[in-house]
Amino acid sequence: MAYVICEPCIGTKDASCVEACPVDCIHATDADEQYYIDPDTCIDCGACEPVCPVTAIYAESDVPGEYESYIQKNADYFKK
Ligand code: SF4
Ligand code: SF4
């Protein structure tokens, strides 16, 4: 399991979650449209979820149906 960053991050991308993460597994470059969580490094602590101002972060098991593709989108980002 892992936490997943979904569509609301696009256009906000304020990096609040990055500072909250104890294992530094949330990444993006300036050119990326959103931040992504590395599912292999995330320890499921949940610290990032409440600090997001736009409710973009969900536990994988709680990702709303319309954002389901973001589970793969986050994982794929780290396979580049
Ligand atoms: S759940 Fe914890 S480890 Fe995973 S991305 Fe959020 S802050 Fe980082
Ligand atoms: S806190 Fe939310 S909006 Fe800000 S970078 Fe993280 S996921 Fe994106």
mmCIF file of N, CA, C and O and ligand atoms in Angstrom:
data_model
loop_
_atom_site.group_PDB
_atom_site.id
_atom_site.type_symbol
_atom_site.label_atom_id
_atom_site.label_comp_id
_atom_site.label_asym_id
_atom_site.label_seq_id
_atom_site.Cartn_x
_atom_site.Cartn_y
_atom_site.Cartn_z
ATOM 1 N N MET A 1 0.848 -1.202 0.000
ATOM 2 C CA MET A 1 0.000 0.000 0.000
ATOM 3 C C MET A 1 0.881 1.249 0.000
ATOM 4 O O MET A 1 2.048 1.200 0.302
ATOM 5 N N ALA A 2 0.267 2.340 -0.347
ATOM 6 C CA ALA A 2 0.981 3.616 -0.330
ATOM 7 C C ALA A 2 -0.046 4.725 -0.392
ATOM 8 O O ALA A 2 -1.220 4.455 -0.667
ATOM 9 N N TYR A 3 0.400 5.922 -0.141
ATOM 10 C CA TYR A 3 -0.463 7.073 -0.361
ATOM 11 C C TYR A 3 -0.272 7.548 -1.801
ATOM 12 O O TYR A 3 0.765 7.275 -2.425
ATOM 13 N N VAL A 4 -1.293 8.215 -2.327
ATOM 14 C CA VAL A 4 -1.329 8.564 -3.747
ATOM 15 C C VAL A 4 -1.728 10.041 -3.882
ATOM 16 O O VAL A 4 -2.666 10.491 -3.211
ATOM 17 N N ILE A 5 -1.041 10.775 -4.753
ATOM 18 C CA ILE A 5 -1.427 12.168 -5.019
ATOM 19 C C ILE A 5 -2.275 12.214 -6.295
ATOM 20 O O ILE A 5 -1.878 11.694 -7.339
ATOM 21 N N CYS A 6 -3.445 12.835 -6.158
ATOM 22 C CA CYS A 6 -4.440 12.831 -7.235
ATOM 23 C C CYS A 6 -4.593 14.213 -7.879
ATOM 24 O O CYS A 6 -3.877 15.154 -7.536
ATOM 25 N N GLU A 7 -5.533 14.303 -8.771
ATOM 26 C CA GLU A 7 -5.691 15.462 -9.649
ATOM 27 C C GLU A 7 -5.727 16.835 -8.972
ATOM 28 O O GLU A 7 -5.241 17.815 -9.555
ATOM 29 N N PRO A 8 -6.295 16.987 -7.771
ATOM 30 C CA PRO A 8 -6.341 18.340 -7.191
ATOM 31 C C PRO A 8 -4.977 18.996 -6.998
ATOM 32 O O PRO A 8 -4.898 20.224 -6.882
ATOM 33 N N CYS A 9 -3.903 18.226 -6.956
ATOM 34 C CA CYS A 9 -2.562 18.815 -6.836
ATOM 35 C C CYS A 9 -2.215 19.675 -8.055
ATOM 36 O O CYS A 9 -1.497 20.666 -7.940
ATOM 37 N N ILE A 10 -2.742 19.296 -9.215
ATOM 38 C CA ILE A 10 -2.434 20.022 -10.455
ATOM 39 C C ILE A 10 -2.947 21.458 -10.326
ATOM 40 O O ILE A 10 -4.117 21.688 -10.046
ATOM 41 N N GLY A 11 -2.031 22.400 -10.498
ATOM 42 C CA GLY A 11 -2.409 23.805 -10.374
ATOM 43 C C GLY A 11 -2.180 24.370 -8.982
ATOM 44 O O GLY A 11 -2.241 25.578 -8.796
ATOM 45 N N THR A 12 -1.918 23.498 -8.004
ATOM 46 C CA THR A 12 -1.627 23.976 -6.646
ATOM 47 C C THR A 12 -0.159 23.695 -6.329
ATOM 48 O O THR A 12 0.635 24.605 -6.216
ATOM 49 N N LYS A 13 0.165 22.391 -6.214
ATOM 50 C CA LYS A 13 1.577 21.984 -6.184
ATOM 51 C C LYS A 13 2.410 22.829 -5.217
ATOM 52 O O LYS A 13 3.470 23.320 -5.571
ATOM 53 N N ASP A 14 1.888 23.031 -4.014
ATOM 54 C CA ASP A 14 2.561 23.944 -3.084
ATOM 55 C C ASP A 14 3.618 23.278 -2.205
ATOM 56 O O ASP A 14 4.264 23.937 -1.403
ATOM 57 N N ALA A 15 3.758 21.954 -2.343
ATOM 58 C CA ALA A 15 4.824 21.212 -1.653
ATOM 59 C C ALA A 15 4.669 21.133 -0.130
ATOM 60 O O ALA A 15 5.616 20.766 0.550
ATOM 61 N N SER A 16 3.503 21.449 0.404
ATOM 62 C CA SER A 16 3.297 21.269 1.848
ATOM 63 C C SER A 16 3.564 19.836 2.264
ATOM 64 O O SER A 16 4.136 19.565 3.323
ATOM 65 N N CYS A 17 3.141 18.906 1.437
ATOM 66 C CA CYS A 17 3.287 17.480 1.750
ATOM 67 C C CYS A 17 4.751 17.060 1.783
ATOM 68 O O CYS A 17 5.138 16.193 2.558
ATOM 69 N N VAL A 18 5.551 17.669 0.925
ATOM 70 C CA VAL A 18 6.971 17.298 0.839
ATOM 71 C C VAL A 18 7.649 17.515 2.193
ATOM 72 O O VAL A 18 8.423 16.686 2.658
ATOM 73 N N GLU A 19 7.324 18.630 2.833
ATOM 74 C CA GLU A 19 7.933 18.941 4.126
ATOM 75 C C GLU A 19 7.431 18.028 5.223
ATOM 76 O O GLU A 19 8.127 17.778 6.207
ATOM 77 N N ALA A 20 6.212 17.505 5.077
ATOM 78 C CA ALA A 20 5.632 16.649 6.115
ATOM 79 C C ALA A 20 6.140 15.212 6.052
ATOM 80 O O ALA A 20 6.074 14.481 7.037
ATOM 81 N N CYS A 21 6.657 14.812 4.916
ATOM 82 C CA CYS A 21 7.010 13.400 4.717
ATOM 83 C C CYS A 21 8.333 13.050 5.399
ATOM 84 O O CYS A 21 9.364 13.647 5.092
ATOM 85 N N PRO A 22 8.316 12.068 6.309
ATOM 86 C CA PRO A 22 9.543 11.718 7.042
ATOM 87 C C PRO A 22 10.551 10.919 6.223
ATOM 88 O O PRO A 22 11.709 10.797 6.643
ATOM 89 N N VAL A 23 10.130 10.360 5.100
ATOM 90 C CA VAL A 23 11.059 9.537 4.324
ATOM 91 C C VAL A 23 11.397 10.141 2.956
ATOM 92 O O VAL A 23 11.993 9.487 2.106
ATOM 93 N N ASP A 24 10.980 11.379 2.726
ATOM 94 C CA ASP A 24 11.337 12.122 1.512
ATOM 95 C C ASP A 24 10.992 11.350 0.231
ATOM 96 O O ASP A 24 11.821 11.211 -0.663
ATOM 97 N N CYS A 25 9.765 10.856 0.180
ATOM 98 C CA CYS A 25 9.378 10.064 -1.002
ATOM 99 C C CYS A 25 8.405 10.801 -1.923
ATOM 100 O O CYS A 25 7.814 10.191 -2.813
ATOM 101 N N ILE A 26 8.221 12.128 -1.710
ATOM 102 C CA ILE A 26 7.312 12.905 -2.556
ATOM 103 C C ILE A 26 8.145 13.814 -3.457
ATOM 104 O O ILE A 26 8.907 14.645 -2.967
ATOM 105 N N HIS A 27 8.002 13.623 -4.758
ATOM 106 C CA HIS A 27 8.897 14.314 -5.685
ATOM 107 C C HIS A 27 8.184 14.907 -6.895
ATOM 108 O O HIS A 27 7.140 14.416 -7.325
ATOM 109 N N ALA A 28 8.800 15.959 -7.459
ATOM 110 C CA ALA A 28 8.392 16.544 -8.733
ATOM 111 C C ALA A 28 9.506 17.475 -9.177
ATOM 112 O O ALA A 28 10.280 17.968 -8.353
ATOM 113 N N THR A 29 9.590 17.692 -10.475
ATOM 114 C CA THR A 29 10.457 18.746 -10.983
ATOM 115 C C THR A 29 9.588 19.971 -11.252
ATOM 116 O O THR A 29 8.352 19.891 -11.232
ATOM 117 N N ASP A 30 10.196 21.107 -11.523
ATOM 118 C CA ASP A 30 9.433 22.321 -11.826
ATOM 119 C C ASP A 30 8.535 22.110 -13.037
ATOM 120 O O ASP A 30 7.469 22.708 -13.142
ATOM 121 N N ALA A 31 8.956 21.259 -13.952
ATOM 122 C CA ALA A 31 8.191 21.050 -15.175
ATOM 123 C C ALA A 31 6.996 20.113 -14.987
ATOM 124 O O ALA A 31 6.086 20.091 -15.818
ATOM 125 N N ASP A 32 6.983 19.355 -13.919
ATOM 126 C CA ASP A 32 5.884 18.402 -13.701
ATOM 127 C C ASP A 32 4.617 19.135 -13.282
ATOM 128 O O ASP A 32 4.667 20.136 -12.581
ATOM 129 N N GLU A 33 3.463 18.579 -13.662
ATOM 130 C CA GLU A 33 2.195 19.251 -13.353
ATOM 131 C C GLU A 33 1.742 19.008 -11.912
ATOM 132 O O GLU A 33 0.896 19.722 -11.400
ATOM 133 N N GLN A 34 2.286 17.999 -11.272
ATOM 134 C CA GLN A 34 1.888 17.695 -9.900
ATOM 135 C C GLN A 34 3.055 16.992 -9.202
ATOM 136 O O GLN A 34 4.043 16.634 -9.840
ATOM 137 N N TYR A 35 2.898 16.796 -7.885
ATOM 138 C CA TYR A 35 3.847 15.969 -7.136
ATOM 139 C C TYR A 35 3.384 14.517 -7.172
ATOM 140 O O TYR A 35 2.196 14.225 -7.402
ATOM 141 N N TYR A 36 4.334 13.607 -6.936
ATOM 142 C CA TYR A 36 4.049 12.174 -6.942
ATOM 143 C C TYR A 36 4.687 11.513 -5.723
ATOM 144 O O TYR A 36 5.753 11.937 -5.277
ATOM 145 N N ILE A 37 4.045 10.445 -5.239
ATOM 146 C CA ILE A 37 4.570 9.670 -4.105
ATOM 147 C C ILE A 37 5.148 8.357 -4.614
ATOM 148 O O ILE A 37 4.471 7.615 -5.341
ATOM 149 N N ASP A 38 6.393 8.087 -4.207
ATOM 150 C CA ASP A 38 7.032 6.820 -4.590
ATOM 151 C C ASP A 38 6.449 5.694 -3.729
ATOM 152 O O ASP A 38 6.701 5.631 -2.521
ATOM 153 N N PRO A 39 5.671 4.802 -4.322
ATOM 154 C CA PRO A 39 5.004 3.761 -3.532
ATOM 155 C C PRO A 39 5.960 2.755 -2.910
ATOM 156 O O PRO A 39 5.605 2.088 -1.932
ATOM 157 N N ASP A 40 7.167 2.657 -3.447
ATOM 158 C CA ASP A 40 8.138 1.709 -2.883
ATOM 159 C C ASP A 40 8.824 2.261 -1.638
ATOM 160 O O ASP A 40 9.419 1.504 -0.874
ATOM 161 N N THR A 41 8.752 3.576 -1.463
ATOM 162 C CA THR A 41 9.426 4.197 -0.317
ATOM 163 C C THR A 41 8.441 4.648 0.750
ATOM 164 O O THR A 41 8.766 4.696 1.930
ATOM 165 N N CYS A 42 7.229 4.978 0.355
ATOM 166 C CA CYS A 42 6.199 5.446 1.291
ATOM 167 C C CYS A 42 5.960 4.411 2.389
ATOM 168 O O CYS A 42 5.792 3.221 2.107
ATOM 169 N N ILE A 43 5.963 4.883 3.639
ATOM 170 C CA ILE A 43 5.765 3.974 4.776
ATOM 171 C C ILE A 43 4.341 4.057 5.335
ATOM 172 O O ILE A 43 4.061 3.576 6.431
ATOM 173 N N ASP A 44 3.443 4.707 4.574
ATOM 174 C CA ASP A 44 2.029 4.752 4.978
ATOM 175 C C ASP A 44 1.794 5.445 6.318
ATOM 176 O O ASP A 44 0.894 5.066 7.055
ATOM 177 N N CYS A 45 2.608 6.454 6.607
ATOM 178 C CA CYS A 45 2.443 7.103 7.907
ATOM 179 C C CYS A 45 1.254 8.053 7.942
ATOM 180 O O CYS A 45 0.733 8.378 8.997
ATOM 181 N N GLY A 46 0.844 8.535 6.760
ATOM 182 C CA GLY A 46 -0.324 9.412 6.685
ATOM 183 C C GLY A 46 -0.056 10.869 7.004
ATOM 184 O O GLY A 46 -0.978 11.693 6.998
ATOM 185 N N ALA A 47 1.186 11.243 7.268
ATOM 186 C CA ALA A 47 1.498 12.626 7.661
ATOM 187 C C ALA A 47 1.186 13.636 6.558
ATOM 188 O O ALA A 47 0.872 14.795 6.833
ATOM 189 N N CYS A 48 1.286 13.220 5.323
ATOM 190 C CA CYS A 48 1.079 14.143 4.202
ATOM 191 C C CYS A 48 -0.396 14.478 3.975
ATOM 192 O O CYS A 48 -0.730 15.569 3.518
ATOM 193 N N GLU A 49 -1.258 13.554 4.272
ATOM 194 C CA GLU A 49 -2.676 13.700 3.890
ATOM 195 C C GLU A 49 -3.338 14.953 4.481
ATOM 196 O O GLU A 49 -3.942 15.734 3.736
ATOM 197 N N PRO A 50 -3.240 15.211 5.800
ATOM 198 C CA PRO A 50 -3.950 16.369 6.354
ATOM 199 C C PRO A 50 -3.340 17.722 6.005
ATOM 200 O O PRO A 50 -4.021 18.742 6.134
ATOM 201 N N VAL A 51 -2.093 17.763 5.561
ATOM 202 C CA VAL A 51 -1.480 19.067 5.285
ATOM 203 C C VAL A 51 -1.776 19.573 3.875
ATOM 204 O O VAL A 51 -1.509 20.728 3.562
ATOM 205 N N CYS A 52 -2.338 18.741 3.037
ATOM 206 C CA CYS A 52 -2.628 19.170 1.659
ATOM 207 C C CYS A 52 -3.829 20.124 1.648
ATOM 208 O O CYS A 52 -4.914 19.753 2.082
ATOM 209 N N PRO A 53 -3.652 21.343 1.122
ATOM 210 C CA PRO A 53 -4.731 22.342 1.160
ATOM 211 C C PRO A 53 -5.878 22.020 0.208
ATOM 212 O O PRO A 53 -6.945 22.628 0.317
ATOM 213 N N VAL A 54 -5.659 21.102 -0.713
ATOM 214 C CA VAL A 54 -6.704 20.819 -1.714
ATOM 215 C C VAL A 54 -7.173 19.360 -1.686
ATOM 216 O O VAL A 54 -7.834 18.883 -2.614
ATOM 217 N N THR A 55 -6.848 18.645 -0.607
ATOM 218 C CA THR A 55 -7.275 17.243 -0.448
ATOM 219 C C THR A 55 -6.944 16.404 -1.687
ATOM 220 O O THR A 55 -7.807 15.740 -2.255
ATOM 221 N N ALA A 56 -5.687 16.451 -2.074
ATOM 222 C CA ALA A 56 -5.246 15.682 -3.236
ATOM 223 C C ALA A 56 -4.689 14.318 -2.849
ATOM 224 O O ALA A 56 -4.485 13.473 -3.715
ATOM 225 N N ILE A 57 -4.428 14.099 -1.549
ATOM 226 C CA ILE A 57 -3.721 12.890 -1.124
ATOM 227 C C ILE A 57 -4.666 11.915 -0.432
ATOM 228 O O ILE A 57 -5.409 12.297 0.483
ATOM 229 N N TYR A 58 -4.607 10.683 -0.881
ATOM 230 C CA TYR A 58 -5.453 9.621 -0.316
ATOM 231 C C TYR A 58 -4.617 8.375 -0.092
ATOM 232 O O TYR A 58 -3.687 8.093 -0.863
ATOM 233 N N ALA A 59 -4.989 7.596 0.941
ATOM 234 C CA ALA A 59 -4.458 6.241 1.041
ATOM 235 C C ALA A 59 -4.925 5.479 -0.196
ATOM 236 O O ALA A 59 -6.034 5.712 -0.693
ATOM 237 N N GLU A 60 -4.085 4.596 -0.692
ATOM 238 C CA GLU A 60 -4.406 3.892 -1.934
ATOM 239 C C GLU A 60 -5.793 3.248 -1.877
ATOM 240 O O GLU A 60 -6.550 3.282 -2.840
ATOM 241 N N SER A 61 -6.136 2.697 -0.733
ATOM 242 C CA SER A 61 -7.426 2.010 -0.605
ATOM 243 C C SER A 61 -8.604 2.984 -0.553
ATOM 244 O O SER A 61 -9.759 2.574 -0.689
ATOM 245 N N ASP A 62 -8.323 4.278 -0.354
ATOM 246 C CA ASP A 62 -9.394 5.285 -0.260
ATOM 247 C C ASP A 62 -9.458 6.212 -1.468
ATOM 248 O O ASP A 62 -10.212 7.186 -1.457
ATOM 249 N N VAL A 63 -8.658 5.952 -2.492
ATOM 250 C CA VAL A 63 -8.658 6.826 -3.668
ATOM 251 C C VAL A 63 -10.040 6.805 -4.314
ATOM 252 O O VAL A 63 -10.562 5.731 -4.626
ATOM 253 N N PRO A 64 -10.668 7.975 -4.507
ATOM 254 C CA PRO A 64 -11.996 8.003 -5.126
ATOM 255 C C PRO A 64 -11.960 7.438 -6.552
ATOM 256 O O PRO A 64 -10.936 7.531 -7.229
ATOM 257 N N GLY A 65 -13.046 6.872 -6.974
ATOM 258 C CA GLY A 65 -13.123 6.216 -8.280
ATOM 259 C C GLY A 65 -12.629 7.066 -9.431
ATOM 260 O O GLY A 65 -11.931 6.572 -10.316
ATOM 261 N N GLU A 66 -12.974 8.363 -9.409
ATOM 262 C CA GLU A 66 -12.575 9.204 -10.544
ATOM 263 C C GLU A 66 -11.077 9.451 -10.593
ATOM 264 O O GLU A 66 -10.557 9.911 -11.611
ATOM 265 N N TYR A 67 -10.373 9.149 -9.511
ATOM 266 C CA TYR A 67 -8.919 9.363 -9.485
ATOM 267 C C TYR A 67 -8.144 8.051 -9.532
ATOM 268 O O TYR A 67 -6.925 8.043 -9.315
ATOM 269 N N GLU A 68 -8.804 6.961 -9.801
ATOM 270 C CA GLU A 68 -8.155 5.656 -9.710
ATOM 271 C C GLU A 68 -6.897 5.542 -10.579
ATOM 272 O O GLU A 68 -5.927 4.891 -10.208
ATOM 273 N N SER A 69 -6.889 6.214 -11.731
ATOM 274 C CA SER A 69 -5.735 6.140 -12.624
ATOM 275 C C SER A 69 -4.483 6.763 -11.999
ATOM 276 O O SER A 69 -3.359 6.496 -12.441
ATOM 277 N N TYR A 70 -4.681 7.579 -10.968
ATOM 278 C CA TYR A 70 -3.534 8.228 -10.339
ATOM 279 C C TYR A 70 -2.695 7.254 -9.519
ATOM 280 O O TYR A 70 -1.523 7.530 -9.229
ATOM 281 N N ILE A 71 -3.244 6.118 -9.141
ATOM 282 C CA ILE A 71 -2.446 5.106 -8.432
ATOM 283 C C ILE A 71 -1.294 4.670 -9.340
ATOM 284 O O ILE A 71 -0.124 4.686 -8.951
ATOM 285 N N GLN A 72 -1.636 4.343 -10.586
ATOM 286 C CA GLN A 72 -0.618 3.942 -11.558
ATOM 287 C C GLN A 72 0.267 5.123 -11.954
ATOM 288 O O GLN A 72 1.480 4.990 -12.142
ATOM 289 N N LYS A 73 -0.374 6.302 -12.065
ATOM 290 C CA LYS A 73 0.373 7.503 -12.491
ATOM 291 C C LYS A 73 1.491 7.835 -11.498
ATOM 292 O O LYS A 73 2.605 8.190 -11.889
ATOM 293 N N ASN A 74 1.216 7.716 -10.209
ATOM 294 C CA ASN A 74 2.252 7.956 -9.200
ATOM 295 C C ASN A 74 3.356 6.913 -9.317
ATOM 296 O O ASN A 74 4.538 7.248 -9.329
ATOM 297 N N ALA A 75 2.968 5.643 -9.426
ATOM 298 C CA ALA A 75 3.979 4.567 -9.499
ATOM 299 C C ALA A 75 4.841 4.709 -10.747
ATOM 300 O O ALA A 75 6.069 4.548 -10.692
ATOM 301 N N ASP A 76 4.187 5.033 -11.879
ATOM 302 C CA ASP A 76 4.924 5.117 -13.141
ATOM 303 C C ASP A 76 5.975 6.230 -13.132
ATOM 304 O O ASP A 76 7.003 6.124 -13.801
ATOM 305 N N TYR A 77 5.692 7.292 -12.371
ATOM 306 C CA TYR A 77 6.621 8.421 -12.354
ATOM 307 C C TYR A 77 8.016 7.978 -11.915
ATOM 308 O O TYR A 77 9.027 8.526 -12.366
ATOM 309 N N PHE A 78 8.073 6.986 -11.047
ATOM 310 C CA PHE A 78 9.362 6.551 -10.491
ATOM 311 C C PHE A 78 10.001 5.423 -11.304
ATOM 312 O O PHE A 78 11.062 4.927 -10.954
ATOM 313 N N LYS A 79 9.366 5.031 -12.394
ATOM 314 C CA LYS A 79 9.935 3.993 -13.258
ATOM 315 C C LYS A 79 10.694 4.589 -14.424
ATOM 316 O O LYS A 79 11.259 3.881 -15.236
ATOM 317 N N LYS A 80 10.659 5.934 -14.545
ATOM 318 C CA LYS A 80 11.331 6.590 -15.653
ATOM 319 C C LYS A 80 12.839 6.346 -15.591
ATOM 320 O O LYS A 80 13.399 6.350 -14.507
HETATM 321 S S1 SF4 B 1 2.134 8.570 3.878
HETATM 322 FE FE1 SF4 B 1 3.948 9.258 5.021
HETATM 323 S S2 SF4 B 1 5.648 8.250 3.986
HETATM 324 FE FE2 SF4 B 1 3.907 8.161 2.595
HETATM 325 S S3 SF4 B 1 4.136 9.945 1.285
HETATM 326 FE FE3 SF4 B 1 2.781 10.517 2.980
HETATM 327 S S4 SF4 B 1 4.155 11.427 4.496
HETATM 328 FE FE4 SF4 B 1 5.432 10.272 3.058
HETATM 329 S S1 SF4 B 2 0.267 19.386 -0.397
HETATM 330 FE FE1 SF4 B 2 -1.304 18.736 -1.899
HETATM 331 S S2 SF4 B 2 -1.323 20.365 -3.467
HETATM 332 FE FE2 SF4 B 2 0.541 20.618 -2.241
HETATM 333 S S3 SF4 B 2 2.095 19.513 -3.438
HETATM 334 FE FE3 SF4 B 2 1.291 18.091 -1.902
HETATM 335 S S4 SF4 B 2 -0.362 17.002 -2.935
HETATM 336 FE FE4 SF4 B 2 0.106 18.805 -4.162
#
